[in-house]
PDB file of C-alpha atoms in Angstrom:
ATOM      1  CA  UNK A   1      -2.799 -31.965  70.159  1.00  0.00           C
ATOM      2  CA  UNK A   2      -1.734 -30.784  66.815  1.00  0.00           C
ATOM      3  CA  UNK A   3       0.553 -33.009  65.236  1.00  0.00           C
ATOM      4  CA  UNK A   4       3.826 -31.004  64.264  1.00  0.00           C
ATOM      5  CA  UNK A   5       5.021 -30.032  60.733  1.00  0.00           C
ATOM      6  CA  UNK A   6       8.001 -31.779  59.266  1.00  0.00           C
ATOM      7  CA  UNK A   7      11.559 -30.426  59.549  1.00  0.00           C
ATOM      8  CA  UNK A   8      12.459 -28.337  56.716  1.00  0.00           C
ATOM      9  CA  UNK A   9      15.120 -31.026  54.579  1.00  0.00           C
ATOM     10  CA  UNK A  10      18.487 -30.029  55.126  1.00  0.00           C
ATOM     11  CA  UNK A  11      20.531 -30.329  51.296  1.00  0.00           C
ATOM     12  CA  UNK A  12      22.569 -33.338  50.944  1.00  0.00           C
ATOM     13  CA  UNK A  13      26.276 -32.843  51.224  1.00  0.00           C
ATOM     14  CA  UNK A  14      29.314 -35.526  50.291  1.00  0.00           C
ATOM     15  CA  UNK A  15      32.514 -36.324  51.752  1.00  0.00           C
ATOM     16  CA  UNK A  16      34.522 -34.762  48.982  1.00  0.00           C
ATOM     17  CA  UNK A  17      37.230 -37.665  50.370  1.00  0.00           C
ATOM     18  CA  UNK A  18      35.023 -40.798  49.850  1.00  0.00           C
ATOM     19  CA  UNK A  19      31.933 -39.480  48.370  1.00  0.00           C
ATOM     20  CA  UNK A  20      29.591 -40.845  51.355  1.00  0.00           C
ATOM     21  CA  UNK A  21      26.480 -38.705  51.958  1.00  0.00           C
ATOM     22  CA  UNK A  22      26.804 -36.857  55.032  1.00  0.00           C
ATOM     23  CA  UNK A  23      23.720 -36.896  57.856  1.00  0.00           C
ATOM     24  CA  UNK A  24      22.483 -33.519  58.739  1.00  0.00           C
ATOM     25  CA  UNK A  25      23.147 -34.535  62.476  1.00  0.00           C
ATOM     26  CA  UNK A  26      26.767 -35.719  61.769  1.00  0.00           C
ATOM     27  CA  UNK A  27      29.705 -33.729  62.286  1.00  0.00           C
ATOM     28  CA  UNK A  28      31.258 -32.108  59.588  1.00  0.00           C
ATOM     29  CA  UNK A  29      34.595 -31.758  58.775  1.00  0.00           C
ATOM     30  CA  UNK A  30      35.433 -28.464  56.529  1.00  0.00           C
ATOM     31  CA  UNK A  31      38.775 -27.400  54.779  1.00  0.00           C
ATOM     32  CA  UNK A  32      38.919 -24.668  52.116  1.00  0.00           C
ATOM     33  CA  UNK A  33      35.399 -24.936  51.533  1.00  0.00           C
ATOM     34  CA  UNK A  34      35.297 -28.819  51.102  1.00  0.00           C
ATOM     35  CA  UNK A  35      33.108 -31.180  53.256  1.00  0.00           C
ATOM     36  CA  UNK A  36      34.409 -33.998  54.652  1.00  0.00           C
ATOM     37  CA  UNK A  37      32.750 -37.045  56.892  1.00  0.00           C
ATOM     38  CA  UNK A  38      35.503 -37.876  59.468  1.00  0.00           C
ATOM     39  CA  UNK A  39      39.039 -36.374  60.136  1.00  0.00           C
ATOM     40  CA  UNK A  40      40.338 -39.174  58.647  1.00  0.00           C
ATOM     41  CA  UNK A  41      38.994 -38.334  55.200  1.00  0.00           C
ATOM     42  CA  UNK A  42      40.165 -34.793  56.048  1.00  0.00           C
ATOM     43  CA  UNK A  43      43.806 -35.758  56.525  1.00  0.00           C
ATOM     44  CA  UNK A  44      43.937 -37.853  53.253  1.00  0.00           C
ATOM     45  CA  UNK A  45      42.644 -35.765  51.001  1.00  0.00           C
ATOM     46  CA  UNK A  46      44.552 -32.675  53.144  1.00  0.00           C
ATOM     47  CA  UNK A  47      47.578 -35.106  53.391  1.00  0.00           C
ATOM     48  CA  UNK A  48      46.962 -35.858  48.963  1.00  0.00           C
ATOM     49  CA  UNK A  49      46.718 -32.435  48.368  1.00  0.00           C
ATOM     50  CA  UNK A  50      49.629 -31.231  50.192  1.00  0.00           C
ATOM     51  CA  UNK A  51      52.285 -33.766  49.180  1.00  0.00           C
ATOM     52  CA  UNK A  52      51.333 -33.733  45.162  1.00  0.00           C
ATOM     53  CA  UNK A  53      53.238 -30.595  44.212  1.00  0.00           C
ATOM     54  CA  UNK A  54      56.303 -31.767  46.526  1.00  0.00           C
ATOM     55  CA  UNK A  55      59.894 -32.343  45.810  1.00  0.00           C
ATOM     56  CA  UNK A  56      60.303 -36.051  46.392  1.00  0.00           C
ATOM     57  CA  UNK A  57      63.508 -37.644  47.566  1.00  0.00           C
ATOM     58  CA  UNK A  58      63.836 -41.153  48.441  1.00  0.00           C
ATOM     59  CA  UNK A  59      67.237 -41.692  49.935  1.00  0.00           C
ATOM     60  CA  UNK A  60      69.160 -45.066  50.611  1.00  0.00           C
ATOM     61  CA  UNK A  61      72.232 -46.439  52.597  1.00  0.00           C
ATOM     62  CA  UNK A  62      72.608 -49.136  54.914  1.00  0.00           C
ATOM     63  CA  UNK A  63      74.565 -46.776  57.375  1.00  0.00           C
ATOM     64  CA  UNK A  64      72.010 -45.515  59.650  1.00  0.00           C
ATOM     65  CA  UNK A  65      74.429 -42.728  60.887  1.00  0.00           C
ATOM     66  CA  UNK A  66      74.337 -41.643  56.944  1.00  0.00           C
ATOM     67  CA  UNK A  67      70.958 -41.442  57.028  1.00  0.00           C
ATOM     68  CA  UNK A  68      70.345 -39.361  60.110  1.00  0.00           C
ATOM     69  CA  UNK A  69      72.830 -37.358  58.696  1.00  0.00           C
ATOM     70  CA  UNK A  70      70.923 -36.941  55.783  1.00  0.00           C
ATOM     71  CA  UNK A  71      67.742 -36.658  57.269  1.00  0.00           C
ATOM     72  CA  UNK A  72      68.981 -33.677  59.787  1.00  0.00           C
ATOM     73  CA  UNK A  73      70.505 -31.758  56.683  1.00  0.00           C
ATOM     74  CA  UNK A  74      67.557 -32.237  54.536  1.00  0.00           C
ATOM     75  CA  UNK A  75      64.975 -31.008  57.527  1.00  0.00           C
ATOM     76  CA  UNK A  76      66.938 -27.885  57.920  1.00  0.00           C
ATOM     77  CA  UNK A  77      67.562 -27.079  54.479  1.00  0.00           C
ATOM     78  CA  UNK A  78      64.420 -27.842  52.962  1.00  0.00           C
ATOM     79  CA  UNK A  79      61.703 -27.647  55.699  1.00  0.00           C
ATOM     80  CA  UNK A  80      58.167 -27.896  53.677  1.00  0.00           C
ATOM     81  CA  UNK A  81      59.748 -27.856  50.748  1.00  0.00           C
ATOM     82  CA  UNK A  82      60.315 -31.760  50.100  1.00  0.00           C
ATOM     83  CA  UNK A  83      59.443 -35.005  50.753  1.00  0.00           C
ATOM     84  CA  UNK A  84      61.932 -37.559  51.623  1.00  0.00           C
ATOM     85  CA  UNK A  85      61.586 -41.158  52.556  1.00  0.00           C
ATOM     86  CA  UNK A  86      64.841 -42.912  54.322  1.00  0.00           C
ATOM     87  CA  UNK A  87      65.496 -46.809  53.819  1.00  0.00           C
ATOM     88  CA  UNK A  88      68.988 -48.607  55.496  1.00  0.00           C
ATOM     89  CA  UNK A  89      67.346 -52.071  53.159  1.00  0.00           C
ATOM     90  CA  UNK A  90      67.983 -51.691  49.686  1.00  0.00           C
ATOM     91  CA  UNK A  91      64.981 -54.520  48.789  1.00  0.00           C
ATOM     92  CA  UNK A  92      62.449 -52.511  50.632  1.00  0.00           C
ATOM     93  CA  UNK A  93      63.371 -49.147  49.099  1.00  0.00           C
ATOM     94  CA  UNK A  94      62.959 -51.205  45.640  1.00  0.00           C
ATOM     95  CA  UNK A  95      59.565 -52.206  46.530  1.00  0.00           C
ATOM     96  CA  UNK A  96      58.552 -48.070  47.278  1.00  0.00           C
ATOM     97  CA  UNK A  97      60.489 -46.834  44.107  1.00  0.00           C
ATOM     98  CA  UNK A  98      58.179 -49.381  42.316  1.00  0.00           C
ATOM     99  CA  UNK A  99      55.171 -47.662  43.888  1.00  0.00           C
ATOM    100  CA  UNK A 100      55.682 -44.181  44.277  1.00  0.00           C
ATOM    101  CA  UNK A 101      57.188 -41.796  42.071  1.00  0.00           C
ATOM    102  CA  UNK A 102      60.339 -39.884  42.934  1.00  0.00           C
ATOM    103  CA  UNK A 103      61.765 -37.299  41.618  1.00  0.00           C
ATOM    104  CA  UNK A 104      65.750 -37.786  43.353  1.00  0.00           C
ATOM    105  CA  UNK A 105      67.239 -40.827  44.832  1.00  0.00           C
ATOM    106  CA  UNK A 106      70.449 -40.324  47.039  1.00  0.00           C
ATOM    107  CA  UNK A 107      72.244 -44.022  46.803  1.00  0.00           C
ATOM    108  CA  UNK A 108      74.828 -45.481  48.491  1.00  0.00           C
ATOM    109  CA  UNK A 109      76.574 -47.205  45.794  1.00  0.00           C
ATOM    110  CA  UNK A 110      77.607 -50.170  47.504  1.00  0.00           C
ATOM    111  CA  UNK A 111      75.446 -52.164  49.605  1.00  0.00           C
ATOM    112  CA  UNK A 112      74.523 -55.813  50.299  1.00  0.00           C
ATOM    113  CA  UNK A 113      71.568 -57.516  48.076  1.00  0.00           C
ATOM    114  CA  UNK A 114      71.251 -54.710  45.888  1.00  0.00           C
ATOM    115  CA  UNK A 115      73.563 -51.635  44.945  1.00  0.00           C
ATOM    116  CA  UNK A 116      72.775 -47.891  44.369  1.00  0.00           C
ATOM    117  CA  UNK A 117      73.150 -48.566  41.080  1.00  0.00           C
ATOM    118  CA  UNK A 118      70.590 -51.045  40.523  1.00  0.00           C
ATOM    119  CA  UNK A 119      68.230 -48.920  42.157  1.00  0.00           C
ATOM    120  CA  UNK A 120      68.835 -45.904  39.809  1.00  0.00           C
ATOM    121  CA  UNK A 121      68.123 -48.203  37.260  1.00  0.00           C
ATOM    122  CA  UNK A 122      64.739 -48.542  38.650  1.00  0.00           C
ATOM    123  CA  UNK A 123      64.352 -45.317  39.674  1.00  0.00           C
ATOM    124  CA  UNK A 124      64.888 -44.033  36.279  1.00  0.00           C
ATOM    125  CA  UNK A 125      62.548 -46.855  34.524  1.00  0.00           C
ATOM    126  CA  UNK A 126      59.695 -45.376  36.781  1.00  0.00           C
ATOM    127  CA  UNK A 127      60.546 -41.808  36.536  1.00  0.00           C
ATOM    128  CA  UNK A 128      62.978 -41.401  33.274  1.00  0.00           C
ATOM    129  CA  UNK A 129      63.569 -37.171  33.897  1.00  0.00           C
ATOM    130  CA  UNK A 130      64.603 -38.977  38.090  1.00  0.00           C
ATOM    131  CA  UNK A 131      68.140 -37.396  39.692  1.00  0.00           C
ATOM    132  CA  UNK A 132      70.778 -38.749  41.104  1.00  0.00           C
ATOM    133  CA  UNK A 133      73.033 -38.608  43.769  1.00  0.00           C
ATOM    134  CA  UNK A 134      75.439 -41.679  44.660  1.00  0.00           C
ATOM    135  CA  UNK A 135      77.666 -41.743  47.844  1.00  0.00           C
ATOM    136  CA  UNK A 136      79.979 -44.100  48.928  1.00  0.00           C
ATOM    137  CA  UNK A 137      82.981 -44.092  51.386  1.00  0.00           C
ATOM    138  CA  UNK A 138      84.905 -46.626  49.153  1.00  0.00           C
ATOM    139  CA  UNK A 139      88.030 -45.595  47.522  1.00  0.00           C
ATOM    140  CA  UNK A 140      87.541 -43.794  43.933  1.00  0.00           C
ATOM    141  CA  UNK A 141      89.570 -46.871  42.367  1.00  0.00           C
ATOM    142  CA  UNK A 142      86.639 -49.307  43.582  1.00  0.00           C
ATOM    143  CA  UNK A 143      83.831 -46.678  42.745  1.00  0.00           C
ATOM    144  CA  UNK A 144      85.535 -46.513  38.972  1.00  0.00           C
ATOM    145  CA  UNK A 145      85.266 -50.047  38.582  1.00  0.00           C
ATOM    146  CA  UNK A 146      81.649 -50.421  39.973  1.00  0.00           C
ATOM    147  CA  UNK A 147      80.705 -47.710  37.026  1.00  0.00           C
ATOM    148  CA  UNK A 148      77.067 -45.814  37.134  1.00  0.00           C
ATOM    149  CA  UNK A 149      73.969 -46.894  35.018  1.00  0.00           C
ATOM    150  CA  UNK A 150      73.078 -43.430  34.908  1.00  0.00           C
ATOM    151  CA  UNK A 151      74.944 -39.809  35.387  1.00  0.00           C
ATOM    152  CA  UNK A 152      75.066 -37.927  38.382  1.00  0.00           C
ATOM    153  CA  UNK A 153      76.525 -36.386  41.098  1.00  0.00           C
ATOM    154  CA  UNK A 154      79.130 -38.295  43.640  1.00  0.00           C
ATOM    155  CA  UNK A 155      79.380 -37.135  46.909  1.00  0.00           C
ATOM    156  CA  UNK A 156      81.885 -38.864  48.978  1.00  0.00           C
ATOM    157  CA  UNK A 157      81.169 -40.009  52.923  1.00  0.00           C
ATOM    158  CA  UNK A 158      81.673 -38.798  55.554  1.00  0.00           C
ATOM    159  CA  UNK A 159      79.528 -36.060  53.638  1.00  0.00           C
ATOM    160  CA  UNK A 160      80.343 -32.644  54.071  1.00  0.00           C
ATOM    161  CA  UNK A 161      76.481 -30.803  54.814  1.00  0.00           C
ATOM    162  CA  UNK A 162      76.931 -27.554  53.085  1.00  0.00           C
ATOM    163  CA  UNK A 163      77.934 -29.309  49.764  1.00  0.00           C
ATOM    164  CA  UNK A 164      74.855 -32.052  49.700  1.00  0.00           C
ATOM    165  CA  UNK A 165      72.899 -29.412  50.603  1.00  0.00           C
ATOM    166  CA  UNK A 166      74.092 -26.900  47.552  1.00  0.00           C
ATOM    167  CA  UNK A 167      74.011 -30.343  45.414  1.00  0.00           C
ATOM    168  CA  UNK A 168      70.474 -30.753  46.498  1.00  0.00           C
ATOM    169  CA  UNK A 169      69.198 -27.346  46.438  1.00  0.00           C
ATOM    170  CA  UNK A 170      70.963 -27.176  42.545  1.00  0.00           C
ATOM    171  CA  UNK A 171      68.817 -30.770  41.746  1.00  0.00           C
ATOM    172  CA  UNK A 172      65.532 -29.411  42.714  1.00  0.00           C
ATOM    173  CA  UNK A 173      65.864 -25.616  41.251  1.00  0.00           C
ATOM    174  CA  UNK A 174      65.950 -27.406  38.043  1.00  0.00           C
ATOM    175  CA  UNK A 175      63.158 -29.253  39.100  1.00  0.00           C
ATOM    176  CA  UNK A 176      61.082 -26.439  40.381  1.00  0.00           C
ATOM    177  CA  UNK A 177      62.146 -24.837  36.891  1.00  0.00           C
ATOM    178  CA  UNK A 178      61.010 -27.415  34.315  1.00  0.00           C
ATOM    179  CA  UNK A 179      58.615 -30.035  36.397  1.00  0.00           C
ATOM    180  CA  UNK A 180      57.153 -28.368  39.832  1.00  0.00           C
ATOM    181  CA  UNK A 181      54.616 -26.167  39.902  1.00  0.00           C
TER     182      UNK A 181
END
C-alpha cells in the first residue's frame, strides 16, 4: 500500500469578533464578507455594528404606565431608527448613563432617590451636546420651584403621543443633522 499524500493546507482564517483561528473543519459563520467562529461572535459584532450609528434614548419614570406609553409611541414612530432603554429606578438608570452614552434622556422630574434633574446632570457630564426632555404630572407651580439643571423641553403627563413624538422626531433631526451619520 502506498501511503497517501498530505491534504493540501487550507489558509488560516480569524474570527473577525474575537480573533481566534478558525479550524478548517469548523463551521463558519459569514456576514458581509467577515468570518466569524460561533453565532455568538456573529451577533456581537452584527449586534456592535448595528447599534453604533443609532439614535440613543434612555428614558426614565417610576410610572410604569408612562413608560409603556413611551415605549409603544417610540416603537411606532421610530422603528429601526433608535435605541431606547426604559428604567422605572432612577439609581439603576444612573448606573447605565454612567456606562453608555446617550444621546436623549426623557426624565420624569420628580421621583424618589433621585430626580430627573439630577440625572440630566449626569447625562450631560457624560455626553455634554445630550437632549432633554422632562415630564412630570405635578402642577407648573411645583415644577417652577424644582427648576432644571439644564434646558429643554417639558412635556406634561398624561402625555399627548403626537406631540412627544413631533418633540422627539425635532430632537433627533438635529441630531441626524450635526452628530449621526
Amino acid at each position: 500500500m502506498r501511503p497517501m499524500a498530505d491534504e493540501p493546507k487550507q489558509p488560516s482564517i480569524s474570527c473577525k469578533a474575537c480573533g481566534r483561528p478558525i479550524p478548517a473543519v469548523h463551521e463558519v459563520f459569514y456576514l458581509q464578507g467577515r468570518s466569524y467562529c460561533s453565532s455568538a461572535c456573529l451577533e456581537t459584532q452584527d449586534l456592535e455594528r448595528f447599534t453604533k450609528n443609532l439614535f440613543r434614548v434612555v428614558v426614565v419614570d417610576d410610572e410604569p404606565e408612562t413608560l409603556k406609553e413611551i415605549e409603544e409611541a417610540l416603537a411606532s414612530g421610530f422603528r429601526g431608527q433608535l435605541l431606547a432603554d426604559f428604567y422605572d429606578d432612577p439609581i439603576q438608570a444612573k448606573a447605565s448613563i454612567d456606562q453608555a452614552v446617550y444621546h436623549l434622556g426623557i426624565f420624569d422630574v420628580i421621583m424618589p432617590a433621585y430626580t430627573g434633574n439630577k440625572l440630566a446632570e449626569d447625562l450631560r457630564r457624560k455626553n455634554p451636546k445630550a437632549k432633554i426632555i422632562y415630564l412630570s404630572g405635578a402642577l407648573d407651580e411645583v415644577v417652577d420651584r424644582i427648576g432644571f439643571a439644564y434646558a429643554g423641553h417639558f412635556l406634561q403627563k398624561p402625555l399627548d403621543r403626537e406631540q412627544f413624538v413631533t418633540v422627539v422626531k425635532h430632537i433627533k433631526g438635529i441630531w441626524d443633522i450635526t452628530d449621526g451619520s
